[in-house]
PDB file of C-alpha atoms in Angstrom:
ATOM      1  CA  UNK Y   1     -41.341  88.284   1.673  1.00  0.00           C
ATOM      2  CA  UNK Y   2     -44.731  87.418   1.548  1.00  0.00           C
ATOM      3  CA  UNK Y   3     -47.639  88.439   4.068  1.00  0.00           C
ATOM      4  CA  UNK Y   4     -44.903  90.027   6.278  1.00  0.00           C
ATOM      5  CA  UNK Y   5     -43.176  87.080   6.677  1.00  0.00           C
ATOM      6  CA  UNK Y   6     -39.771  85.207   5.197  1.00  0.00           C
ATOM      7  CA  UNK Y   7     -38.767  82.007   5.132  1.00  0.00           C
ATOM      8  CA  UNK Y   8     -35.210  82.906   5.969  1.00  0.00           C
ATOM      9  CA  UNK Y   9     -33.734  86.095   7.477  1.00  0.00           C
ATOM     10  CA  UNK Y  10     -30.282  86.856   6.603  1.00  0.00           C
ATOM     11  CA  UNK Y  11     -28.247  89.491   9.221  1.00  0.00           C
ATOM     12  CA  UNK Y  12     -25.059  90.416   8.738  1.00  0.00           C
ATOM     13  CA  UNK Y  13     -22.549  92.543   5.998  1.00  0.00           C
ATOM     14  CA  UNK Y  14     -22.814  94.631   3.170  1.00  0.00           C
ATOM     15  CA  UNK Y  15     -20.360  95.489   0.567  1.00  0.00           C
ATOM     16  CA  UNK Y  16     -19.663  96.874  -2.817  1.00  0.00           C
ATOM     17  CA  UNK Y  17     -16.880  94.831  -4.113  1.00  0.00           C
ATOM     18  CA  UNK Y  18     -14.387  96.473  -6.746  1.00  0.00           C
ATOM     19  CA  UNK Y  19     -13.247  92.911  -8.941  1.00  0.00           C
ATOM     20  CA  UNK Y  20      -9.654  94.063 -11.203  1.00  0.00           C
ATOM     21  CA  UNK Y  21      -8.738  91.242 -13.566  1.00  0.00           C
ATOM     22  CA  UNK Y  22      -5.074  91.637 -14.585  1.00  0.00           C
ATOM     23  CA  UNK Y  23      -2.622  89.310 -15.301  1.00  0.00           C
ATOM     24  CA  UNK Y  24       0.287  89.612 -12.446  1.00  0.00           C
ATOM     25  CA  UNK Y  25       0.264  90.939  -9.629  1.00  0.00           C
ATOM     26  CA  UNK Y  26       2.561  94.262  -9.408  1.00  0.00           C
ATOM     27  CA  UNK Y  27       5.663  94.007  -7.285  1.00  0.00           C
ATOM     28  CA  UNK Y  28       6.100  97.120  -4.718  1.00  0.00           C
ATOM     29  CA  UNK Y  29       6.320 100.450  -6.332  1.00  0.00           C
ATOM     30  CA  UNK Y  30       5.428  98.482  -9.755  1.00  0.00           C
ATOM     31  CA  UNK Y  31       2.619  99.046 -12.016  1.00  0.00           C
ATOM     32  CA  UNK Y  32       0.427  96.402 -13.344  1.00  0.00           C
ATOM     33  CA  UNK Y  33      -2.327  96.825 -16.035  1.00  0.00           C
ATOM     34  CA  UNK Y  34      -5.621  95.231 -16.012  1.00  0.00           C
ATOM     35  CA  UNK Y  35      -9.046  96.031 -17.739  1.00  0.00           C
ATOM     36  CA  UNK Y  36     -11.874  97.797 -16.172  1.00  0.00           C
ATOM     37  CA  UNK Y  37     -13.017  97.136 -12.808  1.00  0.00           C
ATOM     38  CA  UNK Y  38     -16.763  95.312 -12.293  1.00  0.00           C
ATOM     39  CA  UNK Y  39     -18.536  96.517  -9.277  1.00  0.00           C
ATOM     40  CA  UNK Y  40     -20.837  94.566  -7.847  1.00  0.00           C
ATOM     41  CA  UNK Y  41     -22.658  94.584  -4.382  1.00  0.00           C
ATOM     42  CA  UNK Y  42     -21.119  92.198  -1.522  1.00  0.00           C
ATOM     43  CA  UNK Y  43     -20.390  91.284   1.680  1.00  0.00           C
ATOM     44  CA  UNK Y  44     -21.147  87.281   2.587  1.00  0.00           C
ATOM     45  CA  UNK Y  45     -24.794  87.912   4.294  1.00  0.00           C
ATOM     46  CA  UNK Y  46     -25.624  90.134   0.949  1.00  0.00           C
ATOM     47  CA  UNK Y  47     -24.567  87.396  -1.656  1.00  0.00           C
ATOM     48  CA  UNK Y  48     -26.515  84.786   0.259  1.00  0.00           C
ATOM     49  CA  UNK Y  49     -29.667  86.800   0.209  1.00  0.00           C
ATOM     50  CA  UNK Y  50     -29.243  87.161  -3.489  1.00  0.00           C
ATOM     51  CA  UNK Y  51     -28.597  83.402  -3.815  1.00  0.00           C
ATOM     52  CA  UNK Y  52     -31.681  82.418  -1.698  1.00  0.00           C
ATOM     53  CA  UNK Y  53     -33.289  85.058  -3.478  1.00  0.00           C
ATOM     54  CA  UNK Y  54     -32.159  83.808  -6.870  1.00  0.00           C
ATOM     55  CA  UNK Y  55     -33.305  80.438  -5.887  1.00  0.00           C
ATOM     56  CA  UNK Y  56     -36.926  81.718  -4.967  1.00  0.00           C
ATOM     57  CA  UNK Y  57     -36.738  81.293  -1.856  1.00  0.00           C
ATOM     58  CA  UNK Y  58     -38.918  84.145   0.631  1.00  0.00           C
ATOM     59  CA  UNK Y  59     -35.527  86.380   2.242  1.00  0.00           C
ATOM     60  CA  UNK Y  60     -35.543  89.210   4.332  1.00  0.00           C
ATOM     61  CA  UNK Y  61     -31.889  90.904   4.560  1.00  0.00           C
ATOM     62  CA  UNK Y  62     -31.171  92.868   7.999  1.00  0.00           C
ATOM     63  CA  UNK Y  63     -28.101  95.027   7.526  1.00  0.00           C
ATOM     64  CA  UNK Y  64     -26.196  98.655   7.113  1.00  0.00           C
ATOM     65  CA  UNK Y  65     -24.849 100.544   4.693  1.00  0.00           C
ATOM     66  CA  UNK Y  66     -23.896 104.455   4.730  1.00  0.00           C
ATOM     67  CA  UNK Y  67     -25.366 107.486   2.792  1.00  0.00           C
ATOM     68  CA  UNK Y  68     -22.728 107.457   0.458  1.00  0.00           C
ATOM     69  CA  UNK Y  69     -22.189 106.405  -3.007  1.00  0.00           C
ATOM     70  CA  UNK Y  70     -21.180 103.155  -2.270  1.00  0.00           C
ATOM     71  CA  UNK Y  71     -24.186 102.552   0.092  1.00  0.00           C
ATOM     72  CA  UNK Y  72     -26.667 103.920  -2.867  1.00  0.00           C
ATOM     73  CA  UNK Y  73     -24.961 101.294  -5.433  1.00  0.00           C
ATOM     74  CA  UNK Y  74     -25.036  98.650  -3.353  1.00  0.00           C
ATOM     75  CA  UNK Y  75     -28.820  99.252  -2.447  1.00  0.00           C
ATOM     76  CA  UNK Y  76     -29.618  99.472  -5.610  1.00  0.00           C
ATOM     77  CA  UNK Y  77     -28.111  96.631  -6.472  1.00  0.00           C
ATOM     78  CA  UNK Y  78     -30.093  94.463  -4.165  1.00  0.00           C
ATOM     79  CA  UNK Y  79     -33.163  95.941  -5.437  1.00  0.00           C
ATOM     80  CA  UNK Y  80     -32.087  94.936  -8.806  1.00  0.00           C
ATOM     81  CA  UNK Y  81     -32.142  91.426  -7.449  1.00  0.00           C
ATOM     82  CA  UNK Y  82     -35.402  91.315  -6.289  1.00  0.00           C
ATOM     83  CA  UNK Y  83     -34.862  92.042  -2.805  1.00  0.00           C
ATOM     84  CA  UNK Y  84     -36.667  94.011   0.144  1.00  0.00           C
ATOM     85  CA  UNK Y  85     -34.179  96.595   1.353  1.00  0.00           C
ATOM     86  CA  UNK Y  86     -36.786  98.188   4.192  1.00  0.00           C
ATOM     87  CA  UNK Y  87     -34.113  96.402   6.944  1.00  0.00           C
ATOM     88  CA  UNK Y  88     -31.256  97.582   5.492  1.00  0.00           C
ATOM     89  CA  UNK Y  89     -30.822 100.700   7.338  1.00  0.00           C
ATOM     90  CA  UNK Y  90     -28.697 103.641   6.343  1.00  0.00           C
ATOM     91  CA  UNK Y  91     -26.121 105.164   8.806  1.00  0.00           C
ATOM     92  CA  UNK Y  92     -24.809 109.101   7.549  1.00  0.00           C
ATOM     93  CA  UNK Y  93     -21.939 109.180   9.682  1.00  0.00           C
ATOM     94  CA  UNK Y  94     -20.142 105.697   8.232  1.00  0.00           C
ATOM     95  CA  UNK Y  95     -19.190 104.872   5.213  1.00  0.00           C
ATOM     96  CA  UNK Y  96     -20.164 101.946   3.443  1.00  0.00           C
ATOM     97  CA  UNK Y  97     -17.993  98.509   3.751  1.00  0.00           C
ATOM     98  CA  UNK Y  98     -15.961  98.288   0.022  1.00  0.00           C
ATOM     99  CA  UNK Y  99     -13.485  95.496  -0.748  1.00  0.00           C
ATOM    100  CA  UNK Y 100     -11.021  95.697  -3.650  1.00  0.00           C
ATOM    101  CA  UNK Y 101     -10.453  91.859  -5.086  1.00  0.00           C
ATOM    102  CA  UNK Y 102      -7.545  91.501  -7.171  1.00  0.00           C
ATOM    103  CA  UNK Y 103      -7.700  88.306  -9.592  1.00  0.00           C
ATOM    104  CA  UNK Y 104      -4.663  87.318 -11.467  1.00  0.00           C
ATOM    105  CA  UNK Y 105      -4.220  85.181 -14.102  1.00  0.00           C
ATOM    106  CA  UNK Y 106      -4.236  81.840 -12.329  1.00  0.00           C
ATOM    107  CA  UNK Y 107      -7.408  83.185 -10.792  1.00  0.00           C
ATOM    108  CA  UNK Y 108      -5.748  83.309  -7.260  1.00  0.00           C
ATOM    109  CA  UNK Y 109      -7.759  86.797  -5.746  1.00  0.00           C
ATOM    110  CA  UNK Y 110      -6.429  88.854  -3.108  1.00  0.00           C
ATOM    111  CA  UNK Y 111      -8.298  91.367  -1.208  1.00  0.00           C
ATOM    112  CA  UNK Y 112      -8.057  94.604   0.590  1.00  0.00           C
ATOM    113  CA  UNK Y 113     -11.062  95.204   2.374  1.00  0.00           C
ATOM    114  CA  UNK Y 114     -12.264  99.026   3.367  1.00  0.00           C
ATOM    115  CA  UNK Y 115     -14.183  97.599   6.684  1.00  0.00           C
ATOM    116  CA  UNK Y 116     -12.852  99.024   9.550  1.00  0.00           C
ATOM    117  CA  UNK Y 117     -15.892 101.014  11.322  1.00  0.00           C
ATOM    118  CA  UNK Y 118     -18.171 100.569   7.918  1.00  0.00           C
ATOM    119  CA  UNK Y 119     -22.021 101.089   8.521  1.00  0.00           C
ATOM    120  CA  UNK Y 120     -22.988  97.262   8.836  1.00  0.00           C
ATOM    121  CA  UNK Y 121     -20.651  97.231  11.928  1.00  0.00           C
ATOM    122  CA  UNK Y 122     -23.077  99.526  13.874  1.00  0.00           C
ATOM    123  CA  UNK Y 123     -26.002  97.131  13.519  1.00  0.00           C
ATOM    124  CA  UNK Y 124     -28.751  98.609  15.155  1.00  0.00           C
ATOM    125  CA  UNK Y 125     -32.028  97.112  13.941  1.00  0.00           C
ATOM    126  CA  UNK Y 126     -35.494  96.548  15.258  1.00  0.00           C
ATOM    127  CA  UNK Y 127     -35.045  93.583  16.592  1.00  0.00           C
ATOM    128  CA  UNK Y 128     -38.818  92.980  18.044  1.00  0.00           C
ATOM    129  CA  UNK Y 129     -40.013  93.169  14.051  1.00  0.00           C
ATOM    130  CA  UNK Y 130     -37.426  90.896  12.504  1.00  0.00           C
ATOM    131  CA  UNK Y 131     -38.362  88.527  15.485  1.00  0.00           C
ATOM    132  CA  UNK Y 132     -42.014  88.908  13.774  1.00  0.00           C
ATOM    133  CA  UNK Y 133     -40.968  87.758  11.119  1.00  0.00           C
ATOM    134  CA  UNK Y 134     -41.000  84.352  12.161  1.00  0.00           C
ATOM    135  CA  UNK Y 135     -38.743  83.271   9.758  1.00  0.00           C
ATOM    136  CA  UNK Y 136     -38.164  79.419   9.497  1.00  0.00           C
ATOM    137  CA  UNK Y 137     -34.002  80.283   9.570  1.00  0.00           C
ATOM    138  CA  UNK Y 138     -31.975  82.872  10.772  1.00  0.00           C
ATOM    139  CA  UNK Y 139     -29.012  83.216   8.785  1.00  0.00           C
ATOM    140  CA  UNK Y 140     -26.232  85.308  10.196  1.00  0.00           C
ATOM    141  CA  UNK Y 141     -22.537  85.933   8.722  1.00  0.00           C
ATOM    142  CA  UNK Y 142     -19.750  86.703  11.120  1.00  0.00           C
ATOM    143  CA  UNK Y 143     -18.327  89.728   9.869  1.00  0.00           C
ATOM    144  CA  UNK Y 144     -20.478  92.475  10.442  1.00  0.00           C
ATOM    145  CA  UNK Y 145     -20.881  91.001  14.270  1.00  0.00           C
ATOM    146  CA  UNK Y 146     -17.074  90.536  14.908  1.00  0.00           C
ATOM    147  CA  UNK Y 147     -15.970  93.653  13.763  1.00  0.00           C
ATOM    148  CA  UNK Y 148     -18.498  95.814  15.049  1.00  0.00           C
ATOM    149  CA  UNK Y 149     -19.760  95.480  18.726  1.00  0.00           C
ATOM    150  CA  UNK Y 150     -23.225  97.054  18.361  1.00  0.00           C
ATOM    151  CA  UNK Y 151     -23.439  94.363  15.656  1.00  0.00           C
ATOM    152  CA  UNK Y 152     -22.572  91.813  18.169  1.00  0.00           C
ATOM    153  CA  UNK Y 153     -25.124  93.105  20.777  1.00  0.00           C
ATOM    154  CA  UNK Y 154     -28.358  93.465  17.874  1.00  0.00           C
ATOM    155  CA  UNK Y 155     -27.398  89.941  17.179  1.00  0.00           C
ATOM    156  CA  UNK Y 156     -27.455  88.785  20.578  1.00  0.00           C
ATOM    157  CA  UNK Y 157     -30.622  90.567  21.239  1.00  0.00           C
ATOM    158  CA  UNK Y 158     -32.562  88.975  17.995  1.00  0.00           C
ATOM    159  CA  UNK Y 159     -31.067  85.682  18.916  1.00  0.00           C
ATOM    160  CA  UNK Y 160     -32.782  86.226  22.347  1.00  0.00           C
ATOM    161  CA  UNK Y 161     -35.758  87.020  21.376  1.00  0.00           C
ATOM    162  CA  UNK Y 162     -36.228  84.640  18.892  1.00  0.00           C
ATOM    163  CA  UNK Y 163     -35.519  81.460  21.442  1.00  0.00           C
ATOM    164  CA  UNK Y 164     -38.842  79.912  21.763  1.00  0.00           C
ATOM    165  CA  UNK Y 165     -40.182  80.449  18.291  1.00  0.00           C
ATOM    166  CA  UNK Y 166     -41.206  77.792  16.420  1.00  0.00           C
ATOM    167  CA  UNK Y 167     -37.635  78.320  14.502  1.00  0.00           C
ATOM    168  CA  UNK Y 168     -36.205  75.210  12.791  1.00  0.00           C
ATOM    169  CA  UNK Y 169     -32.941  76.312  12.578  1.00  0.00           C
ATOM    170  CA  UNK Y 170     -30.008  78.815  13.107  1.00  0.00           C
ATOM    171  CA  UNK Y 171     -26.789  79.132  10.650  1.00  0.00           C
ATOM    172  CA  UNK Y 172     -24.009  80.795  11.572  1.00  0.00           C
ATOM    173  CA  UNK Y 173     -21.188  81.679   8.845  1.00  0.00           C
ATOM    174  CA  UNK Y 174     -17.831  82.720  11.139  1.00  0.00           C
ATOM    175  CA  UNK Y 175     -15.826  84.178   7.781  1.00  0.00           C
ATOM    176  CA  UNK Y 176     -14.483  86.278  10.897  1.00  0.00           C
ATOM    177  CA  UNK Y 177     -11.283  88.034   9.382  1.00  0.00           C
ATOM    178  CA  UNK Y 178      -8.706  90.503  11.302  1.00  0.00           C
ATOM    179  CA  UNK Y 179      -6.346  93.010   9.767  1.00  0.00           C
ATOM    180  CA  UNK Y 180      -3.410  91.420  11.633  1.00  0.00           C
ATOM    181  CA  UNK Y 181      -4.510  88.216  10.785  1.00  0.00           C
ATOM    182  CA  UNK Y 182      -5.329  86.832  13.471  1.00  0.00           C
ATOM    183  CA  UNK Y 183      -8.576  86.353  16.067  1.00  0.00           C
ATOM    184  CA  UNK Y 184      -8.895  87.105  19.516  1.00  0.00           C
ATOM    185  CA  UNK Y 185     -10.074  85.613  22.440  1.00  0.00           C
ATOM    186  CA  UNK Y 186     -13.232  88.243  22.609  1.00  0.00           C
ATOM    187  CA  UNK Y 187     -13.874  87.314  18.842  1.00  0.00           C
ATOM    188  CA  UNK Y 188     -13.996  83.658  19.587  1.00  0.00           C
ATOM    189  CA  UNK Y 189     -15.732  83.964  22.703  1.00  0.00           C
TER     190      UNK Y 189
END
């Protein structure tokens, strides 16, 4: 950011992601073998940043992590990157979204994501001072606002008070996943 201000603001999740190559996936009650994990820090709002960021491009990130391991990687990780993790707030009492990609040897990945009441789904950021920010676009990914409804509400409430401002655009990324699959009516809405 420069002079308090950022050409885009990106809201929305945080992850460490656990990548496993291995070459089939293991039937039920099988075991597979694969080399070493790579950990790396996620979530779709966090890999934009670092892509804008990578780019050049002025980002502010507005997110959540917890105080746990996980939370302290991924943190570090984004300060590795170059970016400004003063918005990224840190919530003790939730643990830190993780998601566990399993690539096989065609490359096909399948996930199990550790999301369900993580720290970027309790969203509860100073709205008034990202709205400061003045930022040219507001970036926001869906899952940390359709899992979580305090993420929902901070979003509303920074969408609200940024109508008005001389902002030239909003994107929205939906990437709204369920564990049963499937999205409701609330979701949607």
């Amino acid at each position: 950011m420069r002079d308090g201000r950022a050409d885009v603001l990106v809201v929305g999740d945080s992850n460490v992601d656990v990548l496993i190559r291995c070459d089939r996936l293991p039937g039920v009650g099988q075991c597979a073998f694969a080399q070493s994990p790579a950990l790396e820090a996620g979530g779709s709002a966090a890999n934009v940043a670092v892509a804008l960021r990578r780019l050049e491009v002025d980002v502010a990130f507005a997110s959540a992590v917890g105080a746990d391991m996980w939370g302290r990687l991924h943190l570090r990780a984004l300060e590795a990157e170059g970016l400004d993790t003063r918005m990224v707030s840190v919530i003790p009492e939730c643990a830190t979204g993780a998601v566990v990609a399993i690539v096989d040897g065609s490359g096909e990945r399948t996930f199990l994501a550790c999301r369900l009441g993580c720290a970027d789904t309790h969203l509860k950021l100073d709205v008034q001072a990202m709205a400061a920010l003045r930022a040219k676009v507001l970036f926001v990914s869906g899952p940390a606002i359709a899992e979580g409804a305090e993420s929902y509400d901070t979003v509303l409430e920074l969408l609200a008070a940024s109508c008005g401002e001389p902002r030239s655009e909003v994107w929205f990324d939906p990437n709204v996943r369920s564990p049963d699959g499937q999205v409701g009516s609330a979701t949607r809405e």
